[in-house]
Amino acid sequence: MTKVKHYFGLLKFRLSSTVAFSSAIGYMLGEGHLELLNVILIMLGGFLVTGSANIINQILEKDLDKLMKRTAQRPLPTGALSVAEAAVFCCIIGIIGISLLAFYFNILTAVLALMSLILYGFVYTPLKRISPICVLVGAIPGGLPPLLGWVAATGVISIEAWILFGIQFTWQFPHFWAIAWVLDDDYKRAGFKMLPMEGGKNLKTAFQIMTYTLLLIPLSMLPLQFGMTGKTSAIIAVLCGVLFLAQTLYLMQTCSKKAAMSIMFGSFLYLPIVQIALVLDKL
């Protein structure tokens, strides 16, 4: 049972579940009605592929994870699992996830999922120690889940799919940078360069966070403009966007860890609230 617990720990359950949830959102918006089995299967496929990408990340960063308090107790840094065990598990769940998406939905969804896995595991991960551009690169696979869900339902990458991608892609920046601000000392121990501006926790970084948060407001109105959902979800999205923006203005005023933490928790609330509103308005 202890071994099972460690394998489960490799999956980063909360992160993978968030990705799976976003995939289901995209699928339900694309399908236009609730097919419970399909929703479960798209979530399972998304969860497995994301879990596989997370394991690649942990294998490549095994020695770096030892340097950070937040990650030092993960299965690989502690030696609870070997790299070989993690790699085999990674391949198995990755193949199962991609195969599920290919055979039950369509090949395009599977190809996009594989591209996302490669981009996150083999491009974003090493870039974290090279340049802050890693956040831009990481935001691409981070923004793909609702697009993948839409493609799984419709078989095409339409303008609606790009709108869903655009919202989640843009959300990644205040989300990641707020986390990087809060965990800056830990990240520095591993040599990660996550904050966008030189000097890190300053007004320039806070302004960048505010800019992307502001951009979320008009982006969140596009589903209404393109007939994807109704006015109710647009109103909810704008209200959430304004509240989210207010948190970033507080960060610009104070440049404090407390304000960054507020944005971090605000980002965790913003995305699921807006996405659930879109689906309820559609269904």
mmCIF file of C-alpha atoms in Angstrom:
data_model
loop_
_atom_site.group_PDB
_atom_site.id
_atom_site.type_symbol
_atom_site.label_atom_id
_atom_site.label_comp_id
_atom_site.label_asym_id
_atom_site.label_seq_id
_atom_site.Cartn_x
_atom_site.Cartn_y
_atom_site.Cartn_z
ATOM 1 C CA MET A 1 0.000 0.000 0.000
ATOM 2 C CA THR A 2 2.898 2.361 0.742
ATOM 3 C CA LYS A 3 4.198 1.876 -2.797
ATOM 4 C CA VAL A 4 0.752 2.622 -4.220
ATOM 5 C CA LYS A 5 0.647 5.815 -2.162
ATOM 6 C CA HIS A 6 3.962 6.936 -3.650
ATOM 7 C CA TYR A 7 2.841 6.173 -7.223
ATOM 8 C CA PHE A 8 -0.304 8.178 -6.530
ATOM 9 C CA GLY A 9 1.859 11.033 -5.239
ATOM 10 C CA LEU A 10 3.669 11.190 -8.590
ATOM 11 C CA LEU A 11 0.414 12.102 -10.328
ATOM 12 C CA LYS A 12 0.066 15.482 -8.545
ATOM 13 C CA PHE A 13 -3.619 14.705 -8.046
ATOM 14 C CA ARG A 14 -4.898 18.256 -7.537
ATOM 15 C CA LEU A 15 -3.115 19.651 -10.603
ATOM 16 C CA SER A 16 -4.101 16.703 -12.798
ATOM 17 C CA SER A 17 -7.700 16.907 -11.572
ATOM 18 C CA THR A 18 -7.845 20.601 -12.465
ATOM 19 C CA VAL A 19 -6.673 19.804 -15.991
ATOM 20 C CA ALA A 20 -9.198 16.958 -16.276
ATOM 21 C CA PHE A 21 -11.964 19.295 -15.083
ATOM 22 C CA SER A 22 -11.076 21.907 -17.724
ATOM 23 C CA SER A 23 -11.106 19.211 -20.410
ATOM 24 C CA ALA A 24 -14.604 18.206 -19.320
ATOM 25 C CA ILE A 25 -15.715 21.859 -19.459
ATOM 26 C CA GLY A 26 -14.531 22.150 -23.064
ATOM 27 C CA TYR A 27 -16.199 18.853 -23.943
ATOM 28 C CA MET A 28 -19.576 19.811 -22.479
ATOM 29 C CA LEU A 29 -19.505 23.195 -24.205
ATOM 30 C CA GLY A 30 -18.670 21.524 -27.518
ATOM 31 C CA GLU A 31 -21.217 18.721 -27.132
ATOM 32 C CA GLY A 32 -23.996 21.035 -25.941
ATOM 33 C CA HIS A 33 -25.528 18.453 -23.605
ATOM 34 C CA LEU A 34 -24.447 16.207 -20.755
ATOM 35 C CA GLU A 35 -23.221 12.736 -21.743
ATOM 36 C CA LEU A 36 -21.946 11.491 -18.393
ATOM 37 C CA LEU A 37 -19.877 8.565 -19.696
ATOM 38 C CA ASN A 38 -18.128 10.759 -22.256
ATOM 39 C CA VAL A 39 -17.426 13.413 -19.624
ATOM 40 C CA ILE A 40 -15.890 10.775 -17.341
ATOM 41 C CA LEU A 41 -13.764 9.370 -20.176
ATOM 42 C CA ILE A 42 -12.444 12.765 -21.328
ATOM 43 C CA MET A 43 -11.561 13.547 -17.714
ATOM 44 C CA LEU A 44 -9.817 10.195 -17.316
ATOM 45 C CA GLY A 45 -7.822 10.665 -20.519
ATOM 46 C CA GLY A 46 -6.838 14.197 -19.535
ATOM 47 C CA PHE A 47 -5.925 13.083 -16.011
ATOM 48 C CA LEU A 48 -3.661 10.261 -17.217
ATOM 49 C CA VAL A 49 -1.839 12.355 -19.825
ATOM 50 C CA THR A 50 -1.325 15.175 -17.331
ATOM 51 C CA GLY A 51 -0.125 12.715 -14.711
ATOM 52 C CA SER A 52 2.393 11.364 -17.217
ATOM 53 C CA ALA A 53 3.655 14.889 -17.977
ATOM 54 C CA ASN A 54 3.964 15.584 -14.246
ATOM 55 C CA ILE A 55 6.105 12.477 -13.796
ATOM 56 C CA ILE A 56 8.454 13.562 -16.610
ATOM 57 C CA ASN A 57 8.758 16.885 -14.793
ATOM 58 C CA GLN A 58 9.636 15.156 -11.517
ATOM 59 C CA ILE A 59 12.152 12.786 -13.108
ATOM 60 C CA LEU A 60 14.030 15.669 -14.737
ATOM 61 C CA GLU A 61 13.890 17.759 -11.556
ATOM 62 C CA LYS A 62 14.585 14.982 -9.035
ATOM 63 C CA ASP A 63 17.803 16.536 -7.736
ATOM 64 C CA LEU A 64 16.390 20.064 -7.822
ATOM 65 C CA ASP A 65 13.314 18.995 -5.834
ATOM 66 C CA LYS A 66 15.664 18.025 -2.993
ATOM 67 C CA LEU A 67 16.668 21.682 -2.672
ATOM 68 C CA MET A 68 13.142 23.043 -2.129
ATOM 69 C CA LYS A 69 11.083 22.658 1.043
ATOM 70 C CA ARG A 70 7.879 22.352 -0.991
ATOM 71 C CA THR A 71 9.096 19.366 -3.002
ATOM 72 C CA ALA A 72 11.776 17.669 -0.892
ATOM 73 C CA GLN A 73 9.380 14.977 0.357
ATOM 74 C CA ARG A 74 8.189 13.857 -3.078
ATOM 75 C CA PRO A 75 8.674 10.141 -3.919
ATOM 76 C CA LEU A 76 11.748 10.595 -6.156
ATOM 77 C CA PRO A 77 13.832 12.979 -3.989
ATOM 78 C CA THR A 78 13.253 10.782 -0.933
ATOM 79 C CA GLY A 79 14.092 7.586 -2.817
ATOM 80 C CA ALA A 80 10.678 6.061 -2.105
ATOM 81 C CA LEU A 81 10.495 5.288 -5.836
ATOM 82 C CA SER A 82 13.334 4.889 -8.313
ATOM 83 C CA VAL A 83 13.592 6.806 -11.570
ATOM 84 C CA ALA A 84 13.082 3.520 -13.444
ATOM 85 C CA GLU A 85 9.846 2.803 -11.550
ATOM 86 C CA ALA A 86 8.589 6.328 -12.210
ATOM 87 C CA ALA A 87 9.514 6.127 -15.907
ATOM 88 C CA VAL A 88 7.651 2.832 -16.407
ATOM 89 C CA PHE A 89 4.578 4.206 -14.627
ATOM 90 C CA CYS A 90 4.826 7.397 -16.716
ATOM 91 C CA CYS A 91 4.882 5.442 -19.997
ATOM 92 C CA ILE A 92 2.002 3.161 -19.010
ATOM 93 C CA ILE A 93 -0.436 5.893 -17.970
ATOM 94 C CA GLY A 94 0.638 8.165 -20.839
ATOM 95 C CA ILE A 95 -0.014 5.465 -23.432
ATOM 96 C CA ILE A 96 -3.349 4.542 -21.840
ATOM 97 C CA GLY A 97 -4.456 8.187 -21.707
ATOM 98 C CA ILE A 98 -3.510 9.026 -25.287
ATOM 99 C CA SER A 99 -4.971 5.753 -26.596
ATOM 100 C CA LEU A 100 -8.243 6.438 -24.803
ATOM 101 C CA LEU A 101 -8.470 9.891 -26.392
ATOM 102 C CA ALA A 102 -7.595 8.504 -29.837
ATOM 103 C CA PHE A 103 -9.912 5.517 -29.937
ATOM 104 C CA TYR A 104 -12.891 6.797 -27.973
ATOM 105 C CA PHE A 105 -12.876 10.380 -29.283
ATOM 106 C CA ASN A 106 -10.623 11.236 -32.244
ATOM 107 C CA ILE A 107 -7.005 11.225 -33.416
ATOM 108 C CA LEU A 108 -6.719 15.033 -33.358
ATOM 109 C CA THR A 109 -7.463 15.142 -29.635
ATOM 110 C CA ALA A 110 -4.811 12.490 -28.978
ATOM 111 C CA VAL A 111 -2.201 14.293 -31.100
ATOM 112 C CA LEU A 112 -2.836 17.579 -29.288
ATOM 113 C CA ALA A 113 -2.613 15.818 -25.931
ATOM 114 C CA LEU A 114 0.725 14.255 -26.921
ATOM 115 C CA MET A 115 2.039 17.655 -28.069
ATOM 116 C CA SER A 116 0.959 19.142 -24.748
ATOM 117 C CA LEU A 117 2.765 16.389 -22.823
ATOM 118 C CA ILE A 118 5.981 16.897 -24.796
ATOM 119 C CA LEU A 119 5.854 20.680 -24.469
ATOM 120 C CA TYR A 120 5.305 20.532 -20.698
ATOM 121 C CA GLY A 121 7.688 17.701 -19.924
ATOM 122 C CA PHE A 122 10.591 18.335 -22.277
ATOM 123 C CA VAL A 123 10.461 22.068 -23.103
ATOM 124 C CA TYR A 124 8.854 23.928 -20.199
ATOM 125 C CA THR A 125 10.606 21.875 -17.501
ATOM 126 C CA PRO A 126 14.235 22.557 -18.537
ATOM 127 C CA LEU A 127 13.421 26.180 -19.432
ATOM 128 C CA LYS A 128 12.548 26.928 -15.800
ATOM 129 C CA ARG A 129 16.257 27.286 -14.985
ATOM 130 C CA ILE A 130 17.111 29.189 -18.170
ATOM 131 C CA SER A 131 14.620 32.017 -18.671
ATOM 132 C CA PRO A 132 11.328 33.488 -17.391
ATOM 133 C CA ILE A 133 9.963 32.729 -20.878
ATOM 134 C CA CYS A 134 9.275 29.298 -19.385
ATOM 135 C CA VAL A 135 5.954 30.680 -18.072
ATOM 136 C CA LEU A 136 4.873 31.598 -21.614
ATOM 137 C CA VAL A 137 5.831 28.132 -22.845
ATOM 138 C CA GLY A 138 4.142 26.441 -19.877
ATOM 139 C CA ALA A 139 0.978 28.463 -20.442
ATOM 140 C CA ILE A 140 0.464 26.711 -23.799
ATOM 141 C CA PRO A 141 -0.046 23.180 -22.426
ATOM 142 C CA GLY A 142 -1.715 24.822 -19.428
ATOM 143 C CA GLY A 143 -4.282 26.475 -21.694
ATOM 144 C CA LEU A 144 -4.944 23.467 -23.934
ATOM 145 C CA PRO A 145 -7.308 21.318 -21.760
ATOM 146 C CA PRO A 146 -10.600 23.096 -22.625
ATOM 147 C CA LEU A 147 -9.542 23.235 -26.298
ATOM 148 C CA LEU A 148 -8.853 19.488 -26.172
ATOM 149 C CA GLY A 149 -12.283 18.924 -24.662
ATOM 150 C CA TRP A 150 -13.939 20.935 -27.441
ATOM 151 C CA VAL A 151 -11.988 19.033 -30.120
ATOM 152 C CA ALA A 152 -12.940 15.712 -28.495
ATOM 153 C CA ALA A 153 -16.610 16.701 -28.815
ATOM 154 C CA THR A 154 -16.525 18.291 -32.281
ATOM 155 C CA GLY A 155 -13.470 16.903 -34.063
ATOM 156 C CA VAL A 156 -12.288 20.373 -35.168
ATOM 157 C CA ILE A 157 -10.222 23.256 -33.796
ATOM 158 C CA SER A 158 -12.767 26.028 -34.301
ATOM 159 C CA ILE A 159 -12.813 29.666 -33.165
ATOM 160 C CA GLU A 160 -14.779 28.552 -30.095
ATOM 161 C CA ALA A 161 -11.960 26.171 -29.161
ATOM 162 C CA TRP A 162 -9.429 29.005 -29.477
ATOM 163 C CA ILE A 163 -11.585 31.240 -27.262
ATOM 164 C CA LEU A 164 -11.586 28.618 -24.506
ATOM 165 C CA PHE A 165 -7.828 28.230 -24.949
ATOM 166 C CA GLY A 166 -7.324 32.008 -24.865
ATOM 167 C CA ILE A 167 -9.112 32.428 -21.544
ATOM 168 C CA GLN A 168 -7.206 29.647 -19.803
ATOM 169 C CA PHE A 169 -3.894 30.584 -21.472
ATOM 170 C CA THR A 170 -4.167 34.188 -20.271
ATOM 171 C CA TRP A 171 -5.226 33.089 -16.779
ATOM 172 C CA GLN A 172 -1.969 31.121 -16.468
ATOM 173 C CA PHE A 173 0.130 34.292 -16.169
ATOM 174 C CA PRO A 174 -1.350 35.876 -13.018
ATOM 175 C CA HIS A 175 -1.773 32.375 -11.603
ATOM 176 C CA PHE A 176 1.848 31.254 -12.161
ATOM 177 C CA TRP A 177 3.430 34.589 -11.282
ATOM 178 C CA ALA A 178 1.472 34.870 -8.035
ATOM 179 C CA ILE A 179 2.676 31.387 -7.060
ATOM 180 C CA ALA A 180 6.230 32.295 -8.096
ATOM 181 C CA TRP A 181 6.047 35.468 -5.972
ATOM 182 C CA VAL A 182 4.892 33.525 -2.896
ATOM 183 C CA LEU A 183 7.456 30.730 -3.411
ATOM 184 C CA ASP A 184 10.276 32.913 -4.718
ATOM 185 C CA ASP A 185 12.794 31.943 -2.030
ATOM 186 C CA ASP A 186 12.149 28.245 -2.596
ATOM 187 C CA TYR A 187 12.408 28.599 -6.376
ATOM 188 C CA LYS A 188 15.707 30.475 -6.060
ATOM 189 C CA ARG A 189 17.221 27.510 -4.189
ATOM 190 C CA ALA A 190 16.647 25.407 -7.300
ATOM 191 C CA GLY A 191 17.667 28.180 -9.707
ATOM 192 C CA PHE A 192 14.191 28.548 -11.217
ATOM 193 C CA LYS A 193 13.566 31.805 -13.084
ATOM 194 C CA MET A 194 9.797 32.193 -12.952
ATOM 195 C CA LEU A 195 9.082 35.887 -12.309
ATOM 196 C CA PRO A 196 8.970 38.038 -15.455
ATOM 197 C CA MET A 197 11.031 41.072 -14.494
ATOM 198 C CA GLU A 198 14.594 41.467 -13.239
ATOM 199 C CA GLY A 199 14.572 41.832 -9.483
ATOM 200 C CA GLY A 200 11.486 39.652 -9.201
ATOM 201 C CA LYS A 201 9.064 40.915 -6.588
ATOM 202 C CA ASN A 202 8.612 44.523 -7.673
ATOM 203 C CA LEU A 203 6.132 46.938 -9.234
ATOM 204 C CA LYS A 204 7.095 45.941 -12.783
ATOM 205 C CA THR A 205 6.158 42.325 -12.083
ATOM 206 C CA ALA A 206 2.953 43.422 -10.340
ATOM 207 C CA PHE A 207 2.061 45.521 -13.394
ATOM 208 C CA GLN A 208 2.580 42.496 -15.666
ATOM 209 C CA ILE A 209 0.252 40.451 -13.464
ATOM 210 C CA MET A 210 -2.353 43.222 -13.557
ATOM 211 C CA THR A 211 -2.131 43.505 -17.377
ATOM 212 C CA TYR A 212 -2.939 39.859 -18.012
ATOM 213 C CA THR A 213 -5.710 39.896 -15.414
ATOM 214 C CA LEU A 214 -7.247 42.935 -17.091
ATOM 215 C CA LEU A 215 -7.124 41.127 -20.448
ATOM 216 C CA LEU A 216 -9.236 38.322 -18.983
ATOM 217 C CA ILE A 217 -12.292 40.619 -18.765
ATOM 218 C CA PRO A 218 -12.823 41.183 -22.516
ATOM 219 C CA LEU A 219 -11.718 37.614 -23.282
ATOM 220 C CA SER A 220 -14.378 36.218 -20.952
ATOM 221 C CA MET A 221 -17.058 38.044 -22.948
ATOM 222 C CA LEU A 222 -16.145 36.329 -26.220
ATOM 223 C CA PRO A 223 -18.234 33.184 -25.522
ATOM 224 C CA LEU A 224 -21.315 35.418 -25.471
ATOM 225 C CA GLN A 225 -20.262 37.263 -28.630
ATOM 226 C CA PHE A 226 -19.808 33.980 -30.517
ATOM 227 C CA GLY A 227 -23.044 32.439 -29.265
ATOM 228 C CA MET A 228 -21.383 29.786 -27.131
ATOM 229 C CA THR A 229 -23.305 30.762 -23.989
ATOM 230 C CA GLY A 230 -25.747 33.407 -22.746
ATOM 231 C CA LYS A 231 -25.630 36.695 -20.857
ATOM 232 C CA THR A 232 -25.702 35.204 -17.355
ATOM 233 C CA SER A 233 -22.289 33.574 -17.635
ATOM 234 C CA ALA A 234 -20.861 36.725 -19.244
ATOM 235 C CA ILE A 235 -22.038 38.825 -16.287
ATOM 236 C CA ILE A 236 -20.572 36.322 -13.812
ATOM 237 C CA ALA A 237 -17.276 36.246 -15.725
ATOM 238 C CA VAL A 238 -17.001 40.035 -15.800
ATOM 239 C CA LEU A 239 -17.774 40.320 -12.077
ATOM 240 C CA CYS A 240 -15.173 37.666 -11.270
ATOM 241 C CA GLY A 241 -12.713 39.435 -13.559
ATOM 242 C CA VAL A 242 -13.227 42.773 -11.806
ATOM 243 C CA LEU A 243 -12.728 41.180 -8.377
ATOM 244 C CA PHE A 244 -9.630 39.378 -9.636
ATOM 245 C CA LEU A 245 -8.307 42.646 -11.074
ATOM 246 C CA ALA A 246 -8.843 44.426 -7.743
ATOM 247 C CA GLN A 247 -6.500 41.917 -6.116
ATOM 248 C CA THR A 248 -3.766 42.752 -8.612
ATOM 249 C CA LEU A 249 -4.166 46.489 -7.946
ATOM 250 C CA TYR A 250 -3.576 45.759 -4.257
ATOM 251 C CA LEU A 251 -0.364 43.947 -5.226
ATOM 252 C CA MET A 252 0.742 46.993 -7.234
ATOM 253 C CA GLN A 253 0.166 49.170 -4.189
ATOM 254 C CA THR A 254 1.968 46.978 -1.656
ATOM 255 C CA CYS A 255 4.235 44.533 -3.569
ATOM 256 C CA SER A 256 3.691 42.230 -0.602
ATOM 257 C CA LYS A 257 3.650 38.458 -0.240
ATOM 258 C CA LYS A 258 0.215 38.744 1.371
ATOM 259 C CA ALA A 259 -1.186 40.428 -1.753
ATOM 260 C CA ALA A 260 0.445 37.837 -4.023
ATOM 261 C CA MET A 261 -1.053 35.055 -1.929
ATOM 262 C CA SER A 262 -4.462 36.691 -2.298
ATOM 263 C CA ILE A 263 -4.055 36.624 -6.099
ATOM 264 C CA MET A 264 -2.927 33.003 -5.957
ATOM 265 C CA PHE A 265 -6.062 31.915 -4.096
ATOM 266 C CA GLY A 266 -8.182 34.241 -6.244
ATOM 267 C CA SER A 267 -6.873 32.527 -9.369
ATOM 268 C CA PHE A 268 -7.852 29.121 -7.969
ATOM 269 C CA LEU A 269 -11.419 30.408 -7.587
ATOM 270 C CA TYR A 270 -11.715 32.482 -10.766
ATOM 271 C CA LEU A 271 -11.244 29.772 -13.386
ATOM 272 C CA PRO A 272 -13.633 27.070 -12.091
ATOM 273 C CA ILE A 273 -16.345 29.637 -11.282
ATOM 274 C CA VAL A 274 -16.198 31.118 -14.790
ATOM 275 C CA GLN A 275 -16.018 27.714 -16.464
ATOM 276 C CA ILE A 276 -18.907 26.271 -14.459
ATOM 277 C CA ALA A 277 -20.970 29.376 -15.266
ATOM 278 C CA LEU A 278 -20.285 28.840 -18.980
ATOM 279 C CA VAL A 279 -21.437 25.221 -18.851
ATOM 280 C CA LEU A 280 -24.558 25.889 -16.758
ATOM 281 C CA ASP A 281 -25.521 28.720 -19.094
ATOM 282 C CA LYS A 282 -25.009 26.440 -22.110
ATOM 283 C CA LEU A 283 -26.822 23.394 -20.764
#
